[in-house]
PDB file of C-alpha atoms in Angstrom:
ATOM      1  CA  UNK Z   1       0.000   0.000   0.000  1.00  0.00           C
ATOM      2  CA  UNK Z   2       1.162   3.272  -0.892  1.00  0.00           C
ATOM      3  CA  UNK Z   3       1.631   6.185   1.561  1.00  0.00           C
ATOM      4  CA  UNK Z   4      -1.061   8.035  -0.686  1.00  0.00           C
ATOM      5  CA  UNK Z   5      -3.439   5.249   0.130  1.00  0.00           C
ATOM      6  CA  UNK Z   6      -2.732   5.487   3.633  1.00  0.00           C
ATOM      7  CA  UNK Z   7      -3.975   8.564   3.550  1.00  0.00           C
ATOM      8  CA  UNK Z   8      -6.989   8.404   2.708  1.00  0.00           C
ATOM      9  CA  UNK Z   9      -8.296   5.068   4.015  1.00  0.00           C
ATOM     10  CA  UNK Z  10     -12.023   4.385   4.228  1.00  0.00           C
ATOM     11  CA  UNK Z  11     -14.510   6.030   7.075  1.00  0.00           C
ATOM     12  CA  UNK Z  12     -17.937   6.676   7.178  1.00  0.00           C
ATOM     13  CA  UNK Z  13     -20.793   6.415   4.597  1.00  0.00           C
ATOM     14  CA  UNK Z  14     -18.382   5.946   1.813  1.00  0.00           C
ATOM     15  CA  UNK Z  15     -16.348   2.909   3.651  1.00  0.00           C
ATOM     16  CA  UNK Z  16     -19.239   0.915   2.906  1.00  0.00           C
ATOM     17  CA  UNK Z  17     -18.445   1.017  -0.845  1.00  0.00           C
ATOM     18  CA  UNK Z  18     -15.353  -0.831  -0.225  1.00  0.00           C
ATOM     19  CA  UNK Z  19     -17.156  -3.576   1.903  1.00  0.00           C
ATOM     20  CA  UNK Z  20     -19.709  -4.033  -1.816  1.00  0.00           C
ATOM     21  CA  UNK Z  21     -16.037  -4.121  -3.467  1.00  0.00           C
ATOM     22  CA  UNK Z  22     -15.841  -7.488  -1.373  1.00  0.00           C
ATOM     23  CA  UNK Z  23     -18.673  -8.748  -2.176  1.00  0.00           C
ATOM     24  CA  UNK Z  24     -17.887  -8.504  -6.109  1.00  0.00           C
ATOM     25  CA  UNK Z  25     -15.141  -9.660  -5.313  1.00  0.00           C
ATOM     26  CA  UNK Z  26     -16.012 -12.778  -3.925  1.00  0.00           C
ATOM     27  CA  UNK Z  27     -18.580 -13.701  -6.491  1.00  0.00           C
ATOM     28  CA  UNK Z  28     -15.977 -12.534  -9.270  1.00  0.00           C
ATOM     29  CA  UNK Z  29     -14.089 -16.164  -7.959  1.00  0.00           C
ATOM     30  CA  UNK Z  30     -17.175 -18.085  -8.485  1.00  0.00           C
ATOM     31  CA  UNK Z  31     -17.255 -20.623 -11.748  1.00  0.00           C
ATOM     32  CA  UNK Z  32     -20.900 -19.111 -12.312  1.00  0.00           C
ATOM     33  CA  UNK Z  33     -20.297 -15.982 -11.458  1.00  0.00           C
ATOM     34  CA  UNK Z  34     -23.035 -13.499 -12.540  1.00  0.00           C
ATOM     35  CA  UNK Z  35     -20.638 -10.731 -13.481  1.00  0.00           C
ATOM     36  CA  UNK Z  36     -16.743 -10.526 -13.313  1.00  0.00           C
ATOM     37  CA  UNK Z  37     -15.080  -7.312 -11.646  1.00  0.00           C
ATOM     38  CA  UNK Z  38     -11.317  -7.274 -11.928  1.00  0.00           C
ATOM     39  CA  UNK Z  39     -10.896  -4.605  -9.741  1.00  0.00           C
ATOM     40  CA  UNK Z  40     -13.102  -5.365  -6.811  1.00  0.00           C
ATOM     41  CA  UNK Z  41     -10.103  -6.924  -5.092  1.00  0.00           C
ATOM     42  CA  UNK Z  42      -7.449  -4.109  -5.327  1.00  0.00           C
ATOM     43  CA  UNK Z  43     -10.240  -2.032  -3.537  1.00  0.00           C
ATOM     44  CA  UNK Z  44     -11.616  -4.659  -1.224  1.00  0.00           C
ATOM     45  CA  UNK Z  45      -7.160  -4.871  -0.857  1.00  0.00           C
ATOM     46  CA  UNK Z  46      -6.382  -1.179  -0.008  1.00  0.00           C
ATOM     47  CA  UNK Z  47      -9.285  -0.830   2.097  1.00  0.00           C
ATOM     48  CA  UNK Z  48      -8.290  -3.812   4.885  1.00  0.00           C
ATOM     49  CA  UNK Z  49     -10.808  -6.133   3.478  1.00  0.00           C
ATOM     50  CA  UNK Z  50      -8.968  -8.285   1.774  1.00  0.00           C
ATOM     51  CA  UNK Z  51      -8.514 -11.265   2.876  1.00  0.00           C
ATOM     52  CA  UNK Z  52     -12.077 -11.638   3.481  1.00  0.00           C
ATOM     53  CA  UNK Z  53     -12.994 -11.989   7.253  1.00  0.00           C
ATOM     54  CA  UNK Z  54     -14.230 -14.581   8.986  1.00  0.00           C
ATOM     55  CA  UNK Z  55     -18.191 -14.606   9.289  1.00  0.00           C
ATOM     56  CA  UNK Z  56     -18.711 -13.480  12.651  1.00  0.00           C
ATOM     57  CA  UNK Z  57     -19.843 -16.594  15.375  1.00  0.00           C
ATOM     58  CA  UNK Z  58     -23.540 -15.183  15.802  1.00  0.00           C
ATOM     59  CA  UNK Z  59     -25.206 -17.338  13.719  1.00  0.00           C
ATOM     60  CA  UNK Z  60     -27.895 -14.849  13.179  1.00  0.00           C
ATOM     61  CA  UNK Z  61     -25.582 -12.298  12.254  1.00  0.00           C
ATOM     62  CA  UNK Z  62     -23.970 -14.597   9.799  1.00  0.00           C
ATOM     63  CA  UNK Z  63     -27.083 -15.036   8.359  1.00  0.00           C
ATOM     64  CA  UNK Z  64     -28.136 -10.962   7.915  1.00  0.00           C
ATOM     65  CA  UNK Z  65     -24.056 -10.722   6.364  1.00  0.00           C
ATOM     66  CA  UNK Z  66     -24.986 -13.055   3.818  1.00  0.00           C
ATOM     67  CA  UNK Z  67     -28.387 -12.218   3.158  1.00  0.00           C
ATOM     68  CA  UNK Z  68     -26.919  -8.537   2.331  1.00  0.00           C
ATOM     69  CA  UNK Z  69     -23.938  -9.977  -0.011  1.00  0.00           C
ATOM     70  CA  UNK Z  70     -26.773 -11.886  -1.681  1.00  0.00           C
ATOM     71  CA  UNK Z  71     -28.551  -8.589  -2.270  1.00  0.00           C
ATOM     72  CA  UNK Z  72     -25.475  -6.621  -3.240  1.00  0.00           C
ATOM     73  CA  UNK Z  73     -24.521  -9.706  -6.084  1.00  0.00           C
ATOM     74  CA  UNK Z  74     -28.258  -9.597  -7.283  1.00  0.00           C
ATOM     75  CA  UNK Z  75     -28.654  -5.729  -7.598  1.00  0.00           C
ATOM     76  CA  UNK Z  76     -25.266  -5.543  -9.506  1.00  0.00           C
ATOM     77  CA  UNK Z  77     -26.444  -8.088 -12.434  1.00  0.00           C
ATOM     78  CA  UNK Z  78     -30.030  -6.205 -12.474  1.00  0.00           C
ATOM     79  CA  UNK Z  79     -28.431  -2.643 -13.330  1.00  0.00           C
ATOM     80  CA  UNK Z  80     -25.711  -4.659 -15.444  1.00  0.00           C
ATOM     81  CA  UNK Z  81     -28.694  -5.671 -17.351  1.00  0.00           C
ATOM     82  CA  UNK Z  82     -30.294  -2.251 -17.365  1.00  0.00           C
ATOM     83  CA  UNK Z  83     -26.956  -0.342 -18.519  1.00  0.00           C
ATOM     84  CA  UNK Z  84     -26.492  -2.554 -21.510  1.00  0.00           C
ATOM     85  CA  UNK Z  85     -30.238  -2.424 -22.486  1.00  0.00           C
ATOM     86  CA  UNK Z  86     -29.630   1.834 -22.114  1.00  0.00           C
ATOM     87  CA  UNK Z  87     -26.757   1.519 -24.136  1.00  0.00           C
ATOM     88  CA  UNK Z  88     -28.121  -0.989 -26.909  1.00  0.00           C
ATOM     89  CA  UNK Z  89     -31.316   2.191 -27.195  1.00  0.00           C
ATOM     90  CA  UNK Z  90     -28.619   4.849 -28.011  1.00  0.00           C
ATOM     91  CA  UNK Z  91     -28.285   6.157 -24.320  1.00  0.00           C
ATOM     92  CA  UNK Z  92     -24.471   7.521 -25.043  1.00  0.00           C
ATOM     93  CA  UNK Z  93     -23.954   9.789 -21.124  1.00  0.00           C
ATOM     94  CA  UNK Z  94     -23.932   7.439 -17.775  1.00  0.00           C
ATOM     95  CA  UNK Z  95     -24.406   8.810 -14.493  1.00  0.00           C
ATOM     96  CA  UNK Z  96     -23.289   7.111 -11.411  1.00  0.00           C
ATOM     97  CA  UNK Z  97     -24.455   8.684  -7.919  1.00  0.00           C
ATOM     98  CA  UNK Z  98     -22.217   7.956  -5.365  1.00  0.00           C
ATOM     99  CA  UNK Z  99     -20.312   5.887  -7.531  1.00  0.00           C
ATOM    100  CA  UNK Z 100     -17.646   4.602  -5.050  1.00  0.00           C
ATOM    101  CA  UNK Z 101     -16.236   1.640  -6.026  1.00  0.00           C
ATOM    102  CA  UNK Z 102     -17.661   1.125  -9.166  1.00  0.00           C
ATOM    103  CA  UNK Z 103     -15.425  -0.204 -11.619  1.00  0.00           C
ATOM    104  CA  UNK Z 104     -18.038  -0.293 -14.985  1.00  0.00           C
ATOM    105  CA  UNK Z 105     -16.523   1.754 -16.816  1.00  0.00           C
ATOM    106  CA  UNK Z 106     -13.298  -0.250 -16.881  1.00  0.00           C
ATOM    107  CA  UNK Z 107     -15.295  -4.136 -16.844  1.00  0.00           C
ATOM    108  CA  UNK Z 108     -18.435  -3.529 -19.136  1.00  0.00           C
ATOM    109  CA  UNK Z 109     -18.516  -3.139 -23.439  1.00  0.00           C
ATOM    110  CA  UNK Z 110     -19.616   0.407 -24.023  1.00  0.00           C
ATOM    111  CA  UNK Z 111     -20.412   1.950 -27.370  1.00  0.00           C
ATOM    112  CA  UNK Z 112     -18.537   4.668 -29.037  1.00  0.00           C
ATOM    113  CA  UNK Z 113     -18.593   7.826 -27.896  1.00  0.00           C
ATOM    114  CA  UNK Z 114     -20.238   6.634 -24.214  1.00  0.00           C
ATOM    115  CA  UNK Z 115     -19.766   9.259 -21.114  1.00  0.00           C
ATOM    116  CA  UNK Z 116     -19.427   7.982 -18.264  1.00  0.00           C
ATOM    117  CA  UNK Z 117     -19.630  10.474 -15.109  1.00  0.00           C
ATOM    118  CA  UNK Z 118     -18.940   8.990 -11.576  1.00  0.00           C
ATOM    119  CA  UNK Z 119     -20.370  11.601  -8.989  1.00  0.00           C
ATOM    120  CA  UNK Z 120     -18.861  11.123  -5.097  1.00  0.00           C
ATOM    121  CA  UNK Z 121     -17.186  13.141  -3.014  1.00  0.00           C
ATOM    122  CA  UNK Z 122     -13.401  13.726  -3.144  1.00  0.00           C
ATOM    123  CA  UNK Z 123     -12.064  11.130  -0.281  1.00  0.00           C
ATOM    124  CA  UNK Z 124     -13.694   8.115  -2.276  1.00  0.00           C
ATOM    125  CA  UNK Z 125     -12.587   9.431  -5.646  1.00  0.00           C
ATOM    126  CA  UNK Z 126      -8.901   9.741  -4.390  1.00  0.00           C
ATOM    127  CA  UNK Z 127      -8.717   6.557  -3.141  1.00  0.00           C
ATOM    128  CA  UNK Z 128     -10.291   4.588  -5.764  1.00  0.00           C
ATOM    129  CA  UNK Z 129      -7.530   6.867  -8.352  1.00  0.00           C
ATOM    130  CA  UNK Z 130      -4.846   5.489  -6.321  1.00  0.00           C
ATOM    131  CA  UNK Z 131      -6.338   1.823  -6.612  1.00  0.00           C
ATOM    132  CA  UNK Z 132      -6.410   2.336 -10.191  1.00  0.00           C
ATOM    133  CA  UNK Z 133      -2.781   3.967 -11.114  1.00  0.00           C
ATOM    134  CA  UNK Z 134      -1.530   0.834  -8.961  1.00  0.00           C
ATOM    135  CA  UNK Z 135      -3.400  -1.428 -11.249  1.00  0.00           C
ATOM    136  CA  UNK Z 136      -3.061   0.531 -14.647  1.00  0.00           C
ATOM    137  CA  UNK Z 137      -6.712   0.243 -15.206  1.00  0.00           C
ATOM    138  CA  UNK Z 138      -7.599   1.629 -18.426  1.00  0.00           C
ATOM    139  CA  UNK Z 139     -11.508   3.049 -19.294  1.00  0.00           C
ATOM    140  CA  UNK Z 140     -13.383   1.568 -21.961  1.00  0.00           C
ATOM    141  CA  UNK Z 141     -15.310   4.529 -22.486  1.00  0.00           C
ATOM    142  CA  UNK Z 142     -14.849   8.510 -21.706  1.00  0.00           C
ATOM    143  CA  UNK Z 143     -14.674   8.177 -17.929  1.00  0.00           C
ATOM    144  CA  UNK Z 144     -15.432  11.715 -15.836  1.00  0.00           C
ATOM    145  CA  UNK Z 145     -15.176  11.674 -11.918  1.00  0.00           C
ATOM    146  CA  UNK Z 146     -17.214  14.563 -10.513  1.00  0.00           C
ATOM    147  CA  UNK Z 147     -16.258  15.443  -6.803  1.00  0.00           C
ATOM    148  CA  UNK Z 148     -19.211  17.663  -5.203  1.00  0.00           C
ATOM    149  CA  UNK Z 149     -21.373  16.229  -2.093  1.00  0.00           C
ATOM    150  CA  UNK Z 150     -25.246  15.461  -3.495  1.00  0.00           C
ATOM    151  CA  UNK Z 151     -26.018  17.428  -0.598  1.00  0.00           C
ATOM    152  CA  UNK Z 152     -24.934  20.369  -2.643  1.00  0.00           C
ATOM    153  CA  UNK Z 153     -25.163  21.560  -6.133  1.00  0.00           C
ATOM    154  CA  UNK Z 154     -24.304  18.434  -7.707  1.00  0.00           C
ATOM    155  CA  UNK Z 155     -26.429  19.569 -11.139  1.00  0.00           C
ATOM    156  CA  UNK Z 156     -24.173  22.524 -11.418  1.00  0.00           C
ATOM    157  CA  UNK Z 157     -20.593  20.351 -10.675  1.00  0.00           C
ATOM    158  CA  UNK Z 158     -21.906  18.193 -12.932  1.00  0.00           C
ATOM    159  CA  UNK Z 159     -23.203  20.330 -16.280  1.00  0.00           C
ATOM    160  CA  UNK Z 160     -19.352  22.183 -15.633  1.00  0.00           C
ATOM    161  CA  UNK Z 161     -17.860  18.623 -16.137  1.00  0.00           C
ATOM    162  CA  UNK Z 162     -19.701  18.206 -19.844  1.00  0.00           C
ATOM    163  CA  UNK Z 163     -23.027  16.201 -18.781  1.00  0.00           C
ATOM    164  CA  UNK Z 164     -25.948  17.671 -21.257  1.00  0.00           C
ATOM    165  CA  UNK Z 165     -29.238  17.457 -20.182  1.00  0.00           C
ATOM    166  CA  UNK Z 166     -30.700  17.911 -23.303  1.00  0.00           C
ATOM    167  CA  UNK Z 167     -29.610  14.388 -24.714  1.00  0.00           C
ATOM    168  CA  UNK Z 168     -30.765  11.037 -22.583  1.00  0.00           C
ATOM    169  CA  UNK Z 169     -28.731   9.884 -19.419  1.00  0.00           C
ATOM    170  CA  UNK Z 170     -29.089   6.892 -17.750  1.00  0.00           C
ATOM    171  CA  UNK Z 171     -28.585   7.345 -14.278  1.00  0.00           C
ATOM    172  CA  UNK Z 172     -27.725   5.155 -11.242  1.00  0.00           C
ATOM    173  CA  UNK Z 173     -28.152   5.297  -7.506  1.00  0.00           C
ATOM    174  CA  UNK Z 174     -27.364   2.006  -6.233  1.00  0.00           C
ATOM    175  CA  UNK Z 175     -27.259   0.914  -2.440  1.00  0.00           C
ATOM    176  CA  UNK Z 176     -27.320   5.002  -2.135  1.00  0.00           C
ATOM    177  CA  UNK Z 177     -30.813   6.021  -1.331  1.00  0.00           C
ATOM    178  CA  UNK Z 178     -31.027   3.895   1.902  1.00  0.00           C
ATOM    179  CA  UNK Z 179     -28.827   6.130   3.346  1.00  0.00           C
ATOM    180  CA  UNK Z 180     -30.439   9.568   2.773  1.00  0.00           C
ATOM    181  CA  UNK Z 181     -33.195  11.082   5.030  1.00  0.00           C
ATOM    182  CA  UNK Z 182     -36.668  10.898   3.111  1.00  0.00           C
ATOM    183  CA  UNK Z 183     -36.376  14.884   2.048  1.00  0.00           C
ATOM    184  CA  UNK Z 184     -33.113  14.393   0.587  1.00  0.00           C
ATOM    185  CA  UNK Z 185     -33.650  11.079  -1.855  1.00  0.00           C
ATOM    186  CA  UNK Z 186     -37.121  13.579  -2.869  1.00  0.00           C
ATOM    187  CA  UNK Z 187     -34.654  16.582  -3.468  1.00  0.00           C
ATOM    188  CA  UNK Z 188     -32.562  13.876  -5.450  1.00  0.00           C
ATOM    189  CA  UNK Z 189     -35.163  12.347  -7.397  1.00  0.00           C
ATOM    190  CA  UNK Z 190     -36.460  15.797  -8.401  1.00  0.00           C
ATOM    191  CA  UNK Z 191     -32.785  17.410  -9.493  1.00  0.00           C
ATOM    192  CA  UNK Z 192     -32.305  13.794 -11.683  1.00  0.00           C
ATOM    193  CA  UNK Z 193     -35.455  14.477 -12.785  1.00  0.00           C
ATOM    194  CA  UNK Z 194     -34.742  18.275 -13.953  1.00  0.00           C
ATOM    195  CA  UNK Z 195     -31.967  16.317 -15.800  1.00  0.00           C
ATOM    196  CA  UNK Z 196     -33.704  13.844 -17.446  1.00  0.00           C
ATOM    197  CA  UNK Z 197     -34.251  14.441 -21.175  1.00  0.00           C
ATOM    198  CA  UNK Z 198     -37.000  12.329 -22.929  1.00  0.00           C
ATOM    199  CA  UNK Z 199     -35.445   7.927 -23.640  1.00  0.00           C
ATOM    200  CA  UNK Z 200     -33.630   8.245 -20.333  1.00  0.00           C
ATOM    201  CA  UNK Z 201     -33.111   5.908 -18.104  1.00  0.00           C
ATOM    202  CA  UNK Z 202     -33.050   5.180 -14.508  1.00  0.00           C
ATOM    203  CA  UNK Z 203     -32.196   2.753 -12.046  1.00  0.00           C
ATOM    204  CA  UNK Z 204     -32.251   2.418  -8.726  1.00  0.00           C
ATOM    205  CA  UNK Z 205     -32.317   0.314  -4.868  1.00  0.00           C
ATOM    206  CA  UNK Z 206     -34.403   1.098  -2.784  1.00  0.00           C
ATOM    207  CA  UNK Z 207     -34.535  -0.292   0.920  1.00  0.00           C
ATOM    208  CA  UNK Z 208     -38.015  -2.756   0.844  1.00  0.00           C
ATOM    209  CA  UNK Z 209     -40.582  -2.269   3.686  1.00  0.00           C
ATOM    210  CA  UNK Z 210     -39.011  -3.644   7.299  1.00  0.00           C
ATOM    211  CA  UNK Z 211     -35.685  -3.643   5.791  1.00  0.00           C
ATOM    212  CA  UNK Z 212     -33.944  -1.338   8.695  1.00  0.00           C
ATOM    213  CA  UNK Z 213     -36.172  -3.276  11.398  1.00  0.00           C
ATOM    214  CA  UNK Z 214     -34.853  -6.781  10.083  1.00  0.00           C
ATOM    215  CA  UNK Z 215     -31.665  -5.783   9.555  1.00  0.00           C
ATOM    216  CA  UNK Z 216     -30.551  -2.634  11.384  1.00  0.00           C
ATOM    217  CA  UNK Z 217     -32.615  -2.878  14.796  1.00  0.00           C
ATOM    218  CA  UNK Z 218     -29.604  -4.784  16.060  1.00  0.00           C
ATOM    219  CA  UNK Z 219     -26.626  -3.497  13.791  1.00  0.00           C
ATOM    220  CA  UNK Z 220     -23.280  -2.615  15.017  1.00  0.00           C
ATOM    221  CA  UNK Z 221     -22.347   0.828  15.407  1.00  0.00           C
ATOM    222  CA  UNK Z 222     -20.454   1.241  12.292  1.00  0.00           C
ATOM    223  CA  UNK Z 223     -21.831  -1.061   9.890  1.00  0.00           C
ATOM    224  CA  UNK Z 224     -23.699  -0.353   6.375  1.00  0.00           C
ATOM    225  CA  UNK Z 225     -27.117  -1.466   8.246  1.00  0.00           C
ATOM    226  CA  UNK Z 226     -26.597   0.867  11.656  1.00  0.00           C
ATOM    227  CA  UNK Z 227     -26.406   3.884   8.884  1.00  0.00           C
ATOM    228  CA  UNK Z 228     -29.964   2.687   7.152  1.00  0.00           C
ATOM    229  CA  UNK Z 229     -32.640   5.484   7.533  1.00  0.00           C
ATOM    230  CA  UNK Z 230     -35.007   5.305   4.807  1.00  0.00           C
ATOM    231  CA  UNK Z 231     -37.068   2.973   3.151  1.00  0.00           C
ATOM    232  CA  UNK Z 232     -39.069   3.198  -0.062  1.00  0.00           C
ATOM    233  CA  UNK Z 233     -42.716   4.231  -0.142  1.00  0.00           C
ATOM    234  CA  UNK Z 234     -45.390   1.607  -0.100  1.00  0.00           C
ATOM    235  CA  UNK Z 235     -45.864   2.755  -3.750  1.00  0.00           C
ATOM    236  CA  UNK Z 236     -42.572   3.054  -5.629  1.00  0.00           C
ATOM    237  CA  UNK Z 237     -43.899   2.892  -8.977  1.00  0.00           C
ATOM    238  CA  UNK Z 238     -46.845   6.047  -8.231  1.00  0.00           C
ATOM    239  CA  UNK Z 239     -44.079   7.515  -6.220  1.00  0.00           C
ATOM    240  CA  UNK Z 240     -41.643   7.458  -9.532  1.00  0.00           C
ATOM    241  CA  UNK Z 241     -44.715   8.554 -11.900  1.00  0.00           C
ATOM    242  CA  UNK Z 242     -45.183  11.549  -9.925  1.00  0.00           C
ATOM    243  CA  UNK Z 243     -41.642  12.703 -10.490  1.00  0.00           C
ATOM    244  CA  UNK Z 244     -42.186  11.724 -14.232  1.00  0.00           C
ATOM    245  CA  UNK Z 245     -41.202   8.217 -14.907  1.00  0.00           C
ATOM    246  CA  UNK Z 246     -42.502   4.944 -15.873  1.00  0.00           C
ATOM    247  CA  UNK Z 247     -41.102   3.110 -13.480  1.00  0.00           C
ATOM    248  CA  UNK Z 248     -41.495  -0.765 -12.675  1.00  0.00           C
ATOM    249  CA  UNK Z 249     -40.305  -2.270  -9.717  1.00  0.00           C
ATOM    250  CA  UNK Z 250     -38.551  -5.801  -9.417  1.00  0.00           C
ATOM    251  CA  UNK Z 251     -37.979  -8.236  -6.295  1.00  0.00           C
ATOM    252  CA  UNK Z 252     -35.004  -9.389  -5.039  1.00  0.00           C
ATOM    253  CA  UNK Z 253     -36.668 -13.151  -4.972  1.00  0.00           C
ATOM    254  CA  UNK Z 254     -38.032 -12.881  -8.913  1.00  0.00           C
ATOM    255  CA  UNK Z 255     -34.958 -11.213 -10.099  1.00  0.00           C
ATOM    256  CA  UNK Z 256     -32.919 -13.815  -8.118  1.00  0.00           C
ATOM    257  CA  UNK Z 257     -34.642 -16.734  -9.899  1.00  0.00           C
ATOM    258  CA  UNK Z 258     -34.478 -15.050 -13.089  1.00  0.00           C
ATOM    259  CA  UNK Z 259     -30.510 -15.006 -12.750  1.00  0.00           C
ATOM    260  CA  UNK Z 260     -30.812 -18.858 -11.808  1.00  0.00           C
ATOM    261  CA  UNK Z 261     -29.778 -18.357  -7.827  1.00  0.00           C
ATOM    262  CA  UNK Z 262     -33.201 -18.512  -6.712  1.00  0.00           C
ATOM    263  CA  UNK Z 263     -33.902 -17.939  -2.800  1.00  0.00           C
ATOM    264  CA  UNK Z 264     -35.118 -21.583  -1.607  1.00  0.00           C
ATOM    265  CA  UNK Z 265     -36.242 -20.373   1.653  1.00  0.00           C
ATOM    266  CA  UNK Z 266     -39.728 -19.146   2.417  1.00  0.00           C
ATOM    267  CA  UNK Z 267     -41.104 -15.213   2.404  1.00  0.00           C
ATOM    268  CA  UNK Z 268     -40.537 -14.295   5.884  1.00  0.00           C
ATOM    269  CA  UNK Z 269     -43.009 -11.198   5.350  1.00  0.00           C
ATOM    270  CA  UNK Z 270     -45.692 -10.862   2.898  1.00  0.00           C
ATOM    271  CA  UNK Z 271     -44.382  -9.991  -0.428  1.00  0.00           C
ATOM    272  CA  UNK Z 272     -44.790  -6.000  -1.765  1.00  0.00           C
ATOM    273  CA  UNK Z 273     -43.217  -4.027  -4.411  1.00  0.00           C
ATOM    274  CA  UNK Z 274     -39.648  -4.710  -4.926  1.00  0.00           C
ATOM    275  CA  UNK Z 275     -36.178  -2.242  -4.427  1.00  0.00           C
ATOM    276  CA  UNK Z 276     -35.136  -3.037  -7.431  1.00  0.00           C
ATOM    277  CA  UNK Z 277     -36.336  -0.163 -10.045  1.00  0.00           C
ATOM    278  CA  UNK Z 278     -36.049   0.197 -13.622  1.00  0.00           C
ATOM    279  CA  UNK Z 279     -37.527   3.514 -15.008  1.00  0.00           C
ATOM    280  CA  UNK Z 280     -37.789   5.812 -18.193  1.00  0.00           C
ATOM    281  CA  UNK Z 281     -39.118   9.480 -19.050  1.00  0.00           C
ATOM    282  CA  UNK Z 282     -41.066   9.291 -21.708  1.00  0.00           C
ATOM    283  CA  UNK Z 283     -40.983  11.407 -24.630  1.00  0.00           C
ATOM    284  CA  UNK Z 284     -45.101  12.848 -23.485  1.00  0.00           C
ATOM    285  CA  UNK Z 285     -43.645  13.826 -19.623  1.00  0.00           C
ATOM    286  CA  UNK Z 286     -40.634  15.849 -21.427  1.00  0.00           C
ATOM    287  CA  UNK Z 287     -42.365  17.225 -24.127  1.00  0.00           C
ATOM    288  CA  UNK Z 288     -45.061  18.238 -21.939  1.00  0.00           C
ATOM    289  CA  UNK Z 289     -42.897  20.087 -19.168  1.00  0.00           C
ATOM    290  CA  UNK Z 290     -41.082  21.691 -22.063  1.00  0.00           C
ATOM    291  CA  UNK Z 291     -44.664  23.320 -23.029  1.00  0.00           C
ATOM    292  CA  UNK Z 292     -45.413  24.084 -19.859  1.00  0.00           C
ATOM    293  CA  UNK Z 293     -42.303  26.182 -19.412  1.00  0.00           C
ATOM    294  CA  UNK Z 294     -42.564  27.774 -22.844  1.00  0.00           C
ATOM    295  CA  UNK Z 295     -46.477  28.554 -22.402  1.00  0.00           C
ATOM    296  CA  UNK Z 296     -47.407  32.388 -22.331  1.00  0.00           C
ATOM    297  CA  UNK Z 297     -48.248  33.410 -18.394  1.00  0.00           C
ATOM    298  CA  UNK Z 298     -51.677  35.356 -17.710  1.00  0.00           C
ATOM    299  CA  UNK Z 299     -51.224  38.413 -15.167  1.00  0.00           C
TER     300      UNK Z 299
END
């Protein structure tokens, strides 16, 4: 490890991204692995998690760890999916939102001319640059790393680094919105949406219904689950169409038996809409607010 990694080692919010750098990581080594990420184990490596760690002895506890890597492994192949499908429509800018670890824009096939912005703040985006001039990772499309805090004027940080929202984006906030206070993921959803030109894309996690009491009542101070405040509304696809999209939402138990590692154990809660979204603005929701804004105004 280099001294410059050393100096900006993982804390907080952001740590956790190294901890999903693990996980891909660890289902990289699998025969049937359902994607491959070269790089998930120079972070999961410069971070301290690498070796992985034992499963702690609480068998309980054990089985909330693996129930989350499950969930990480599944969400990654669902917006795998959803990227290429963007990309095969013509969808040419990316936008990842608190992109920490990601490594997609140096492990997927992306069209010519593809932009590829990774918003974070700066700790996060230093550390993964070190990670990457130590492994001589090379893009495979135009990669742009955008340091502002989405608590501020990420719109504005992120038109001054070339994003144009007059041609369609696909965005993604994945294993982000769980983490945000209900006001901010509507402030987020409405600034993406201000974005959003008509054929974008959008795709998202959300934390299900009794996600934080399942897994956070009892977290340790520290983890990814003791940080957990929000979950998504009992609606997410009325909740999405009110913000413009047309939105369908996914479960973790379909889309886990679509990708042949079905769950074998039983619903432990009645099943509800899914955190797994897929969206798009359609060309009438654009077109319309464009109207809107150019209509005449009576006194």
């Amino acid at each position: 490890m280099t001294d410059e990694q050393e100096q900006v080692q993982p804390s907080g919010v952001w740590a956790t991204a190294v901890g999903v750098a693990r996980v891909r990581a660890l289902e990289t080594e699998r025969e049937n692995a359902l994607f491959r990420d070269p790089l998930a184990q120079a972070f999961a490596t410069a971070g301290g998690l690498w070796p992985a760690s034992p499963p702690p002895g609480d068998e309980a506890a054990r089985r909330r760890r693996l129930g989350v890597a499950f969930s990480i492994v599944i969400r990654t192949k669902f917006l795998d999916d959803l990227l290429q499908q963007a990309s095969t429509s013509g969808v040419r800018q990316v936008v990842l939102l608190g992109a920490g670890m990601d490594s997609r824009a140096f492990r997927m096939d992306w069209p010519e001319g593809t932009r590829l912005f990774e918003v974070d703040t700066a700790a996060p985006l230093d550390f993964k640059a070190s990670v990457l001039r130590q492994e001589q990772a090379v893009a495979r499309c135009e990669r742009i790393t955008v340091a502002v805090d989405l608590r501020d004027d990420w719109p504005g940080a992120l038109a001054a680094a070339g994003h144009d929202p007059a041609l369609p984006t696909v965005w993604i906030a994945e294993g982000l919105l769980i983490y945000l206070p209900e006001d901010a993921v509507e402030l987020l959803l409405a600034r993406i949406s201000a974005q959003s030109a008509a054929g974008s894309r959008m795709g998202l996690t959300l934390g299900t219904r009794g996600v934080i009491e399942r897994f956070g009542a009892d977290a340790v101070p520290g983890s990814p689950a003791s940080m957990w405040v929000s979950e998504m509304p009992d609606d997410p696809v009325g909740w999405l169409a009110g913000h413009g999209w047309e939105a369908t939402s996914h479960t973790l138990r379909e889309r886990a038996a679509a990708y042949g590692r079905p769950i074998n154990t039983p619903p432990q809660h009645e099943d509800g809409p899914g955190g797994l979204i897929s969206a798009l603005r359609p060309a009438s929701t654009a077109d319309q607010q464009h109207l809107n804004k150019e209509a005449p105004r009576g006194n």
